[in-house]
Amino acid sequence: MAADNNISQSPWEQYYGPNLGYIQEMYEKYVENPETVDPVYRETFAQWGAPPSTKAANGAAAVPQANPVQVDGAKLMDPVFLKRVVDAGKLVRNIRTYGHLAVDNDPLGIGTAPDTRLLEPETFNLTQDDLAAIPASLIWEEAPETVRDGWQAIQYLKEVYTKSFGIEFSHIHEQEERIWLKRQVESGMAAKPMNAKERAALLNRLIDVEQFETFLQRAFVGQKRFSIEGTDMLVPILDEIVRDLAHDGAQHILMGMAHRGRLNVLAHVLGKPYTGIFSEFHHAPNKDLIPSEGSTGINIGWTGDVKYHLGAHRSVKEGETVETRLTLANNPSHLEYVNPIVQGFARAAQDDRTAPGYPKADFGSAAAVIMHGDAAFAGEGIVAETLNFKKLPGYGSGGTIHIIVNNRLGFTTESSDSRSTYYASDLAKGYEIPIVHVSADDPEACIAAARMACEYRQRFQKDFLIDMVGYRRHGHNETDDPETTQPLVYQKLRKHPVVGIIYAEKLQEKGLITNEQVAQMRQAGLNILQRALDEVKENDKQNRQVEEPSRRRQKKELVTGVPLEKLKAINEELLKWPAGFNVYEKLERILMRRATSLDEGNKVDWGLAETLAFATILESGKPIRLSGQDSERATFAFRNLVLHDVVTGATYCPLHQIPQANASFAVYNSPLSEAAVLGFDYGYNVFSPETLVIWEGQYGDFANVAQVIIDQFITAGRVKWSQKSSIVMLLPHGYEGQGPEHSSARLERFLQLAAEDNLTIANLTTAAQYFHLLRRQAAITNTDEARPLIVMSPKSLIRNPNVASDPKEFSEGAFQPVLEQPGLGGNTAAVERLVFCTGKVSVDLAAAMTAEEGTNFDWLHVARIEQLYPFPKANVEQVINRYPNLKEILWVQEEPQNMGAWNYIEPRIRARAPKGATVRYVGRPKRSSPASGFQFVHNMEQQRILSVALNKSTLNTTTQGE
């Protein structure tokens, strides 16, 4: 858009470069048919004639001629003049850096006026005459020919940097990006004018957005919808982004947003039928309650979610050849926690996982668009964690377009109470993301910002942020009275017209549309809405029957054993690396010990079992993604899947090169984040359900930080949104005397969340069990049997010889939900105590019995529950029923009584205990902290637990912890 700075009488002198070409193109259309161009251009062409040709006779670009300001050599040596040139240069820099402060992007005028003195010549003691004496080229190298002197340069730059939107890019380190952004603004390309057809379509869209909200308000009084009103331009911005990204070749556009405006986006961007939305309102239960939170199925036994949390899919066509699929992710009220999930969607859509090696990402094939709240963007740490993905190899997605839907409020909290920064968007500066601030009441500036965002992403494959500043026309929801906390704001709002009315009046003033056309648009939209509501009411007369969906998985036996010869062949390939590759000598010795692990009489440890599982899964054509802090080597240095050359630093991953691999294997050391990384991997898995996705906590208790992802998505996503996931969480767990922070993965929390067959939770004690469980999990990916798998993985047990398994267990065995201690329980009539346990304490019990060689343990049997959920009741009953003379059943655990599995296990064992047998707990007493920080205390407690469990004299006696 040309700057209106009155530099010259002819309007054509305001255009140069690409904009001059655009004007010439409009003139050619005008000559053919004046009605095909905007009335504004028709008037200008009629008054001023043809613009100057974009090509000179010799083919060079033509530019308007002007007389340059001449400066003689003596003046250039004048210190006063030189000082003025330097100060003028500072002023130019300030305008580019701080011009955004002077932009009017506050629709209600409720913000504090910023200090913009740095943008004024007077601050540098410069007068108009001083600036007019300076050639423009001395302070602006790329000044157009029509801008002759410093005064004209300053006026022009102030116009483009402070008029329609404010842009921040001085924080970006890459010079190429800064130059591109600067040229976009200063050439006028950033605000290229829209034609008449585009403007009419934009107005029509704003009317649709507005009327949808007001219609809902009238038709469903008292129900919450979290209206978009005040930030209506979000929908046209998304329309523009979808068009541009689709045009650039994106086959998938993945979106995430919180609840405000979600229904409008679902209706108008995702194409969800009005009838579907109205039906959810119409059938909401308890309509007399304020507020209502109804959704289909809430009263008939299955959960679902409220209508403004649900996502949707839509396919749109661009021309005849390109089809783009839009996805809006489901999101609970945890606002920004959808961000990493959408990023995971995008990366999964971009990755080609069909060939061995790392997946090949095509960043142009998919793009993420995330909408944020202003208070949440500044306030929720998950935002920073997710922004950090921008350039990380395993998590980047070629640039995310961010939109802050800025209504200046967080529930009732003012911006001054919700952030310490000037802008809600300031966090993004730390990640070198360009930021555009734009008023939600300036539709054409919003569209210009959207176009710039898409072009920047296409060119640089990096994030871009639009801070669209609007307001919230109603309270936090439509049942809330906002005037109790924001009386002045809402007094202004009562007099403030909606953006559709503002824009209609603007177009009418320009002669681009008439009152009658606006009225027709409004009536046509109302007719569509009313017909949809009438259809819902008519359909309601019919009987509605909704069946509760099945939650139970089918019990299918899966063959997870692999022939020994095949495992040996794979193992041989795993121990090869390129000629000249220098493996760390100590590590090489450790790895080469595996060469004979599969021979008869030897054992396979945990690390090799995992690698063999990965290799055989890849052989089946199933891709794998493994991520977490230090996952390449593993926290306990047992994995070493990526080898490092000690001379060159080059890396090599054997699983990328083995000839048996038929799919990609991705292993990434993640950033120091749990919530965002787990969310990303969950999103990756949901979008790419055929992939075995594994997230590993450095220590199990690190999952604490990801609790929102676990609670809202991993454990509940299936029943809320029919969102299927087979993600694996590896959480190191076990009491080693390392203190409270690195002992417990909080097994009790996962067991508390386990219901409706939503998870598999395991606490394993042998390498073969791990091998078979991983292969079983891979086999059910992308099926209705898919469930997240939570594994309490070992720490010290990784290298414990009692955990290593015989090679035949890998070829002939299968996963066993319950493992019984070999050598015990043979004399069934003699067994009086049955011990159930899980995890590391099981191995400790076995080691303690081995140490008491010669002791008669005929009275005792020990069974390890390897799969805690779903509870293996048949296996447990089979063990219990084998012993007719049981006096007691003990549950032995290393965790405190109020933690671990006891509260979950106790009612299940008690319900199956034979008459007359007691059920008792042996373990640490109830505590507020998971474990002791003193090694000697830990050892004493652990020894007491083992002694009680293995001492016959304690039969049916009360022990500490009960």
mmCIF file of C-alpha atoms in Angstrom, residues 566-857:
data_model
loop_
_atom_site.group_PDB
_atom_site.id
_atom_site.type_symbol
_atom_site.label_atom_id
_atom_site.label_comp_id
_atom_site.label_asym_id
_atom_site.label_seq_id
_atom_site.Cartn_x
_atom_site.Cartn_y
_atom_site.Cartn_z
ATOM 1 C CA LYS A 566 17.304 -64.458 13.130
ATOM 2 C CA LEU A 567 18.230 -62.760 16.393
ATOM 3 C CA LYS A 568 21.837 -63.906 16.018
ATOM 4 C CA ALA A 569 22.002 -62.544 12.476
ATOM 5 C CA ILE A 570 20.652 -59.179 13.654
ATOM 6 C CA ASN A 571 23.027 -59.111 16.604
ATOM 7 C CA GLU A 572 25.972 -59.696 14.284
ATOM 8 C CA GLU A 573 24.958 -56.701 12.146
ATOM 9 C CA LEU A 574 24.477 -54.507 15.205
ATOM 10 C CA LEU A 575 28.140 -54.984 16.112
ATOM 11 C CA LYS A 576 29.451 -53.693 12.780
ATOM 12 C CA TRP A 577 30.470 -50.122 12.083
ATOM 13 C CA PRO A 578 32.118 -48.416 9.140
ATOM 14 C CA ALA A 579 35.800 -48.923 8.399
ATOM 15 C CA GLY A 580 37.810 -46.210 10.046
ATOM 16 C CA PHE A 581 35.093 -45.399 12.572
ATOM 17 C CA ASN A 582 36.757 -45.054 15.967
ATOM 18 C CA VAL A 583 34.495 -46.269 18.763
ATOM 19 C CA TYR A 584 35.384 -45.265 22.315
ATOM 20 C CA GLU A 585 37.601 -48.112 23.505
ATOM 21 C CA LYS A 586 35.769 -48.761 26.771
ATOM 22 C CA LEU A 587 32.393 -48.752 25.013
ATOM 23 C CA GLU A 588 33.685 -51.028 22.281
ATOM 24 C CA ARG A 589 34.653 -53.643 24.854
ATOM 25 C CA ILE A 590 31.207 -53.418 26.449
ATOM 26 C CA LEU A 591 29.417 -53.777 23.125
ATOM 27 C CA MET A 592 31.563 -56.658 21.903
ATOM 28 C CA ARG A 593 30.562 -58.692 24.975
ATOM 29 C CA ARG A 594 27.168 -58.938 23.298
ATOM 30 C CA ALA A 595 28.633 -60.969 20.442
ATOM 31 C CA THR A 596 28.103 -64.242 22.301
ATOM 32 C CA SER A 597 25.089 -63.294 24.435
ATOM 33 C CA LEU A 598 22.714 -65.388 22.328
ATOM 34 C CA ASP A 599 24.864 -68.510 22.509
ATOM 35 C CA GLU A 600 23.710 -71.404 24.646
ATOM 36 C CA GLY A 601 24.606 -70.955 28.287
ATOM 37 C CA ASN A 602 24.877 -67.174 28.039
ATOM 38 C CA LYS A 603 22.436 -64.436 28.965
ATOM 39 C CA VAL A 604 20.912 -61.398 27.252
ATOM 40 C CA ASP A 605 20.894 -58.254 29.349
ATOM 41 C CA TRP A 606 18.307 -55.459 29.367
ATOM 42 C CA GLY A 607 20.112 -53.213 26.894
ATOM 43 C CA LEU A 608 20.606 -55.892 24.257
ATOM 44 C CA ALA A 609 17.031 -57.120 24.722
ATOM 45 C CA GLU A 610 15.764 -53.626 23.946
ATOM 46 C CA THR A 611 17.974 -53.234 20.875
ATOM 47 C CA LEU A 612 16.903 -56.634 19.532
ATOM 48 C CA ALA A 613 13.278 -55.679 20.086
ATOM 49 C CA PHE A 614 13.801 -52.451 18.153
ATOM 50 C CA ALA A 615 15.574 -54.254 15.317
ATOM 51 C CA THR A 616 12.883 -56.905 14.914
ATOM 52 C CA ILE A 617 10.137 -54.272 15.023
ATOM 53 C CA LEU A 618 11.918 -52.357 12.250
ATOM 54 C CA GLU A 619 12.205 -55.593 10.287
ATOM 55 C CA SER A 620 8.414 -55.886 10.362
ATOM 56 C CA GLY A 621 8.156 -52.485 8.669
ATOM 57 C CA LYS A 622 7.060 -50.658 11.802
ATOM 58 C CA PRO A 623 8.778 -47.261 12.315
ATOM 59 C CA ILE A 624 10.044 -46.291 15.775
ATOM 60 C CA ARG A 625 10.510 -42.888 17.399
ATOM 61 C CA LEU A 626 12.369 -42.741 20.721
ATOM 62 C CA SER A 627 12.955 -39.453 22.496
ATOM 63 C CA GLY A 628 13.824 -38.124 25.914
ATOM 64 C CA GLN A 629 16.682 -36.533 27.777
ATOM 65 C CA ASP A 630 19.872 -38.415 26.828
ATOM 66 C CA SER A 631 17.935 -41.201 25.125
ATOM 67 C CA GLU A 632 20.677 -41.913 22.566
ATOM 68 C CA ARG A 633 23.013 -43.154 25.310
ATOM 69 C CA ALA A 634 20.354 -43.519 28.040
ATOM 70 C CA THR A 635 20.589 -42.034 31.511
ATOM 71 C CA PHE A 636 22.209 -45.211 32.804
ATOM 72 C CA ALA A 637 24.454 -45.602 29.730
ATOM 73 C CA PHE A 638 23.066 -48.992 28.760
ATOM 74 C CA ARG A 639 21.627 -48.135 25.335
ATOM 75 C CA ASN A 640 24.357 -46.480 23.245
ATOM 76 C CA LEU A 641 22.327 -46.556 20.059
ATOM 77 C CA VAL A 642 24.290 -43.664 18.583
ATOM 78 C CA LEU A 643 28.050 -44.171 18.560
ATOM 79 C CA HIS A 644 30.472 -41.232 18.500
ATOM 80 C CA ASP A 645 33.821 -41.338 16.727
ATOM 81 C CA VAL A 646 36.437 -40.377 19.298
ATOM 82 C CA VAL A 647 38.645 -38.799 16.620
ATOM 83 C CA THR A 648 36.231 -36.958 14.308
ATOM 84 C CA GLY A 649 33.096 -36.657 16.444
ATOM 85 C CA ALA A 650 31.044 -38.270 13.660
ATOM 86 C CA THR A 651 28.060 -40.371 14.682
ATOM 87 C CA TYR A 652 26.806 -43.764 13.588
ATOM 88 C CA CYS A 653 23.617 -45.641 14.494
ATOM 89 C CA PRO A 654 23.722 -49.386 13.744
ATOM 90 C CA LEU A 655 19.910 -49.596 13.643
ATOM 91 C CA HIS A 656 20.015 -47.289 10.616
ATOM 92 C CA GLN A 657 22.304 -49.605 8.693
ATOM 93 C CA ILE A 658 21.309 -53.180 9.499
ATOM 94 C CA PRO A 659 19.992 -54.857 6.317
ATOM 95 C CA GLN A 660 16.976 -56.215 8.198
ATOM 96 C CA ALA A 661 15.486 -52.725 8.791
ATOM 97 C CA ASN A 662 12.439 -51.841 6.675
ATOM 98 C CA ALA A 663 11.329 -48.614 8.353
ATOM 99 C CA SER A 664 12.776 -45.500 9.935
ATOM 100 C CA PHE A 665 14.302 -45.377 13.379
ATOM 101 C CA ALA A 666 14.395 -41.964 15.058
ATOM 102 C CA VAL A 667 16.202 -41.464 18.338
ATOM 103 C CA TYR A 668 16.579 -37.945 19.711
ATOM 104 C CA ASN A 669 18.090 -36.393 22.796
ATOM 105 C CA SER A 670 15.266 -34.081 23.800
ATOM 106 C CA PRO A 671 15.459 -30.595 25.283
ATOM 107 C CA LEU A 672 15.275 -30.401 29.060
ATOM 108 C CA SER A 673 11.500 -30.538 29.014
ATOM 109 C CA GLU A 674 8.964 -33.133 30.013
ATOM 110 C CA ALA A 675 5.527 -31.630 29.380
ATOM 111 C CA ALA A 676 6.263 -30.293 25.900
ATOM 112 C CA VAL A 677 8.283 -33.294 24.738
ATOM 113 C CA LEU A 678 5.769 -35.834 26.003
ATOM 114 C CA GLY A 679 2.977 -33.766 24.446
ATOM 115 C CA PHE A 680 4.878 -33.621 21.160
ATOM 116 C CA ASP A 681 5.445 -37.383 21.129
ATOM 117 C CA TYR A 682 1.807 -38.033 22.016
ATOM 118 C CA GLY A 683 0.704 -35.797 19.145
ATOM 119 C CA TYR A 684 3.162 -37.524 16.823
ATOM 120 C CA ASN A 685 1.725 -40.900 17.778
ATOM 121 C CA VAL A 686 -1.926 -39.852 17.425
ATOM 122 C CA PHE A 687 -1.267 -38.480 13.943
ATOM 123 C CA SER A 688 0.988 -41.394 12.971
ATOM 124 C CA PRO A 689 -0.604 -44.334 14.820
ATOM 125 C CA GLU A 690 1.463 -46.925 12.965
ATOM 126 C CA THR A 691 4.641 -45.644 14.628
ATOM 127 C CA LEU A 692 5.901 -47.099 17.890
ATOM 128 C CA VAL A 693 6.544 -43.862 19.784
ATOM 129 C CA ILE A 694 8.508 -44.040 23.032
ATOM 130 C CA TRP A 695 9.140 -41.247 25.515
ATOM 131 C CA GLU A 696 11.718 -41.911 28.200
ATOM 132 C CA GLY A 697 11.975 -39.952 31.412
ATOM 133 C CA GLN A 698 15.521 -39.355 32.562
ATOM 134 C CA TYR A 699 14.178 -40.414 35.953
ATOM 135 C CA GLY A 700 10.639 -41.581 36.527
ATOM 136 C CA ASP A 701 9.736 -38.711 38.813
ATOM 137 C CA PHE A 702 10.386 -36.283 35.936
ATOM 138 C CA ALA A 703 6.949 -37.295 34.684
ATOM 139 C CA ASN A 704 5.581 -35.099 37.494
ATOM 140 C CA VAL A 705 6.192 -32.097 35.253
ATOM 141 C CA ALA A 706 4.142 -33.655 32.447
ATOM 142 C CA GLN A 707 1.114 -34.438 34.595
ATOM 143 C CA VAL A 708 -1.288 -32.328 32.514
ATOM 144 C CA ILE A 709 -0.368 -34.235 29.358
ATOM 145 C CA ILE A 710 -0.770 -37.519 31.216
ATOM 146 C CA ASP A 711 -4.094 -36.635 32.867
ATOM 147 C CA GLN A 712 -5.798 -34.778 30.040
ATOM 148 C CA PHE A 713 -4.514 -36.577 26.971
ATOM 149 C CA ILE A 714 -2.724 -39.881 27.506
ATOM 150 C CA THR A 715 -5.094 -41.446 30.039
ATOM 151 C CA ALA A 716 -8.379 -39.747 29.076
ATOM 152 C CA GLY A 717 -8.061 -38.922 25.378
ATOM 153 C CA ARG A 718 -9.689 -42.156 24.270
ATOM 154 C CA VAL A 719 -12.939 -41.702 26.172
ATOM 155 C CA LYS A 720 -13.111 -37.927 25.712
ATOM 156 C CA TRP A 721 -12.270 -37.708 22.025
ATOM 157 C CA SER A 722 -11.852 -41.289 20.675
ATOM 158 C CA GLN A 723 -8.194 -40.371 20.286
ATOM 159 C CA LYS A 724 -6.169 -43.570 20.060
ATOM 160 C CA SER A 725 -2.571 -43.728 21.162
ATOM 161 C CA SER A 726 -0.039 -46.497 21.690
ATOM 162 C CA ILE A 727 2.681 -44.255 23.143
ATOM 163 C CA VAL A 728 5.161 -45.922 25.487
ATOM 164 C CA MET A 729 6.403 -44.128 28.596
ATOM 165 C CA LEU A 730 9.627 -45.523 30.073
ATOM 166 C CA LEU A 731 9.926 -44.282 33.649
ATOM 167 C CA PRO A 732 12.982 -45.437 35.637
ATOM 168 C CA HIS A 733 11.700 -46.584 39.026
ATOM 169 C CA GLY A 734 13.314 -48.366 41.932
ATOM 170 C CA TYR A 735 14.599 -47.712 45.444
ATOM 171 C CA GLU A 736 18.394 -47.545 45.391
ATOM 172 C CA GLY A 737 19.019 -45.204 48.335
ATOM 173 C CA GLN A 738 19.309 -42.219 45.988
ATOM 174 C CA GLY A 739 16.846 -40.054 47.884
ATOM 175 C CA PRO A 740 13.294 -38.955 47.214
ATOM 176 C CA GLU A 741 13.854 -37.303 43.826
ATOM 177 C CA HIS A 742 15.064 -40.298 41.850
ATOM 178 C CA SER A 743 13.363 -43.273 43.457
ATOM 179 C CA SER A 744 9.716 -43.233 42.464
ATOM 180 C CA ALA A 745 8.010 -42.780 39.088
ATOM 181 C CA ARG A 746 4.789 -42.357 41.091
ATOM 182 C CA LEU A 747 3.329 -45.699 40.101
ATOM 183 C CA GLU A 748 0.305 -44.969 42.294
ATOM 184 C CA ARG A 749 -0.746 -42.035 40.119
ATOM 185 C CA PHE A 750 -0.914 -44.109 36.968
ATOM 186 C CA LEU A 751 -2.834 -46.860 38.752
ATOM 187 C CA GLN A 752 -5.284 -44.264 40.032
ATOM 188 C CA LEU A 753 -5.810 -43.036 36.466
ATOM 189 C CA ALA A 754 -6.298 -46.544 35.106
ATOM 190 C CA ALA A 755 -9.929 -47.312 34.235
ATOM 191 C CA GLU A 756 -12.105 -48.313 31.295
ATOM 192 C CA ASP A 757 -9.217 -50.346 29.892
ATOM 193 C CA ASN A 758 -7.372 -47.139 28.987
ATOM 194 C CA LEU A 759 -3.751 -48.128 29.719
ATOM 195 C CA THR A 760 -1.284 -50.920 30.133
ATOM 196 C CA ILE A 761 0.913 -50.511 33.228
ATOM 197 C CA ALA A 762 3.869 -52.800 33.779
ATOM 198 C CA ASN A 763 6.738 -53.168 36.248
ATOM 199 C CA LEU A 764 9.163 -55.644 34.729
ATOM 200 C CA THR A 765 11.946 -57.761 36.154
ATOM 201 C CA THR A 766 13.508 -59.625 33.212
ATOM 202 C CA ALA A 767 15.037 -58.623 29.891
ATOM 203 C CA ALA A 768 12.891 -61.116 27.990
ATOM 204 C CA GLN A 769 9.730 -59.643 29.482
ATOM 205 C CA TYR A 770 10.773 -56.218 28.190
ATOM 206 C CA PHE A 771 11.545 -57.654 24.742
ATOM 207 C CA HIS A 772 8.148 -59.310 24.420
ATOM 208 C CA LEU A 773 6.237 -56.360 25.849
ATOM 209 C CA LEU A 774 7.803 -53.950 23.337
ATOM 210 C CA ARG A 775 7.030 -56.299 20.475
ATOM 211 C CA ARG A 776 3.461 -56.754 21.704
ATOM 212 C CA GLN A 777 3.030 -52.997 21.901
ATOM 213 C CA ALA A 778 4.360 -52.575 18.365
ATOM 214 C CA ALA A 779 1.952 -55.230 17.101
ATOM 215 C CA ILE A 780 -1.126 -53.369 18.358
ATOM 216 C CA THR A 781 -0.197 -49.928 17.006
ATOM 217 C CA ASN A 782 -2.746 -48.548 14.553
ATOM 218 C CA THR A 783 -5.414 -50.985 15.726
ATOM 219 C CA ASP A 784 -8.399 -50.636 18.004
ATOM 220 C CA GLU A 785 -6.358 -52.473 20.639
ATOM 221 C CA ALA A 786 -3.864 -49.612 20.855
ATOM 222 C CA ARG A 787 -3.395 -48.295 24.385
ATOM 223 C CA PRO A 788 -0.633 -46.237 26.008
ATOM 224 C CA LEU A 789 1.955 -48.387 27.779
ATOM 225 C CA ILE A 790 3.455 -47.206 31.066
ATOM 226 C CA VAL A 791 6.606 -49.077 32.037
ATOM 227 C CA MET A 792 8.280 -48.731 35.423
ATOM 228 C CA SER A 793 11.683 -49.340 33.879
ATOM 229 C CA PRO A 794 14.711 -50.370 35.959
ATOM 230 C CA LYS A 795 17.815 -48.526 37.080
ATOM 231 C CA SER A 796 20.304 -50.798 38.866
ATOM 232 C CA LEU A 797 18.441 -53.842 37.536
ATOM 233 C CA ILE A 798 19.613 -52.946 34.013
ATOM 234 C CA ARG A 799 22.965 -54.574 34.787
ATOM 235 C CA ASN A 800 21.787 -57.028 37.448
ATOM 236 C CA PRO A 801 22.620 -60.575 36.275
ATOM 237 C CA ASN A 802 19.353 -61.802 37.820
ATOM 238 C CA VAL A 803 17.439 -59.751 35.219
ATOM 239 C CA ALA A 804 19.293 -61.104 32.179
ATOM 240 C CA SER A 805 17.404 -63.804 30.283
ATOM 241 C CA ASP A 806 18.206 -67.066 28.580
ATOM 242 C CA PRO A 807 18.278 -66.756 24.752
ATOM 243 C CA LYS A 808 15.479 -69.326 24.400
ATOM 244 C CA GLU A 809 13.130 -67.005 26.267
ATOM 245 C CA PHE A 810 13.320 -64.644 23.290
ATOM 246 C CA SER A 811 12.582 -67.265 20.672
ATOM 247 C CA GLU A 812 10.160 -69.523 22.525
ATOM 248 C CA GLY A 813 8.680 -67.295 25.216
ATOM 249 C CA ALA A 814 6.002 -64.627 25.417
ATOM 250 C CA PHE A 815 5.081 -61.858 27.799
ATOM 251 C CA GLN A 816 3.838 -63.200 31.131
ATOM 252 C CA PRO A 817 1.583 -60.945 33.246
ATOM 253 C CA VAL A 818 2.647 -62.902 36.332
ATOM 254 C CA LEU A 819 6.049 -64.517 36.888
ATOM 255 C CA GLU A 820 6.537 -67.082 39.633
ATOM 256 C CA GLN A 821 9.801 -67.551 41.482
ATOM 257 C CA PRO A 822 11.542 -70.687 40.160
ATOM 258 C CA GLY A 823 12.268 -73.360 42.772
ATOM 259 C CA LEU A 824 9.479 -72.269 45.101
ATOM 260 C CA GLY A 825 5.954 -73.501 45.672
ATOM 261 C CA GLY A 826 6.527 -77.027 44.431
ATOM 262 C CA ASN A 827 5.074 -78.602 47.575
ATOM 263 C CA THR A 828 1.633 -76.987 47.286
ATOM 264 C CA ALA A 829 0.313 -78.421 50.563
ATOM 265 C CA ALA A 830 3.210 -76.927 52.535
ATOM 266 C CA VAL A 831 2.858 -73.354 51.318
ATOM 267 C CA GLU A 832 1.403 -71.133 54.038
ATOM 268 C CA ARG A 833 2.517 -67.715 52.853
ATOM 269 C CA LEU A 834 2.072 -66.377 49.336
ATOM 270 C CA VAL A 835 3.990 -63.214 48.533
ATOM 271 C CA PHE A 836 2.889 -60.988 45.671
ATOM 272 C CA CYS A 837 5.219 -58.196 44.618
ATOM 273 C CA THR A 838 6.299 -56.187 41.598
ATOM 274 C CA GLY A 839 9.473 -54.664 40.233
ATOM 275 C CA LYS A 840 12.846 -54.312 41.920
ATOM 276 C CA VAL A 841 11.799 -55.655 45.324
ATOM 277 C CA SER A 842 10.991 -58.934 43.557
ATOM 278 C CA VAL A 843 14.610 -59.279 42.477
ATOM 279 C CA ASP A 844 15.794 -58.228 45.944
ATOM 280 C CA LEU A 845 13.681 -61.021 47.454
ATOM 281 C CA ALA A 846 15.162 -63.550 45.024
ATOM 282 C CA ALA A 847 18.683 -62.398 45.832
ATOM 283 C CA ALA A 848 18.007 -62.592 49.578
ATOM 284 C CA MET A 849 16.728 -66.175 49.282
ATOM 285 C CA THR A 850 19.758 -67.145 47.207
ATOM 286 C CA ALA A 851 21.989 -65.710 49.922
ATOM 287 C CA GLU A 852 20.251 -67.952 52.479
ATOM 288 C CA GLU A 853 21.306 -71.117 50.703
ATOM 289 C CA GLY A 854 20.172 -74.206 52.581
ATOM 290 C CA THR A 855 17.168 -72.522 54.204
ATOM 291 C CA ASN A 856 13.907 -74.415 53.779
ATOM 292 C CA PHE A 857 11.405 -72.199 51.979
#
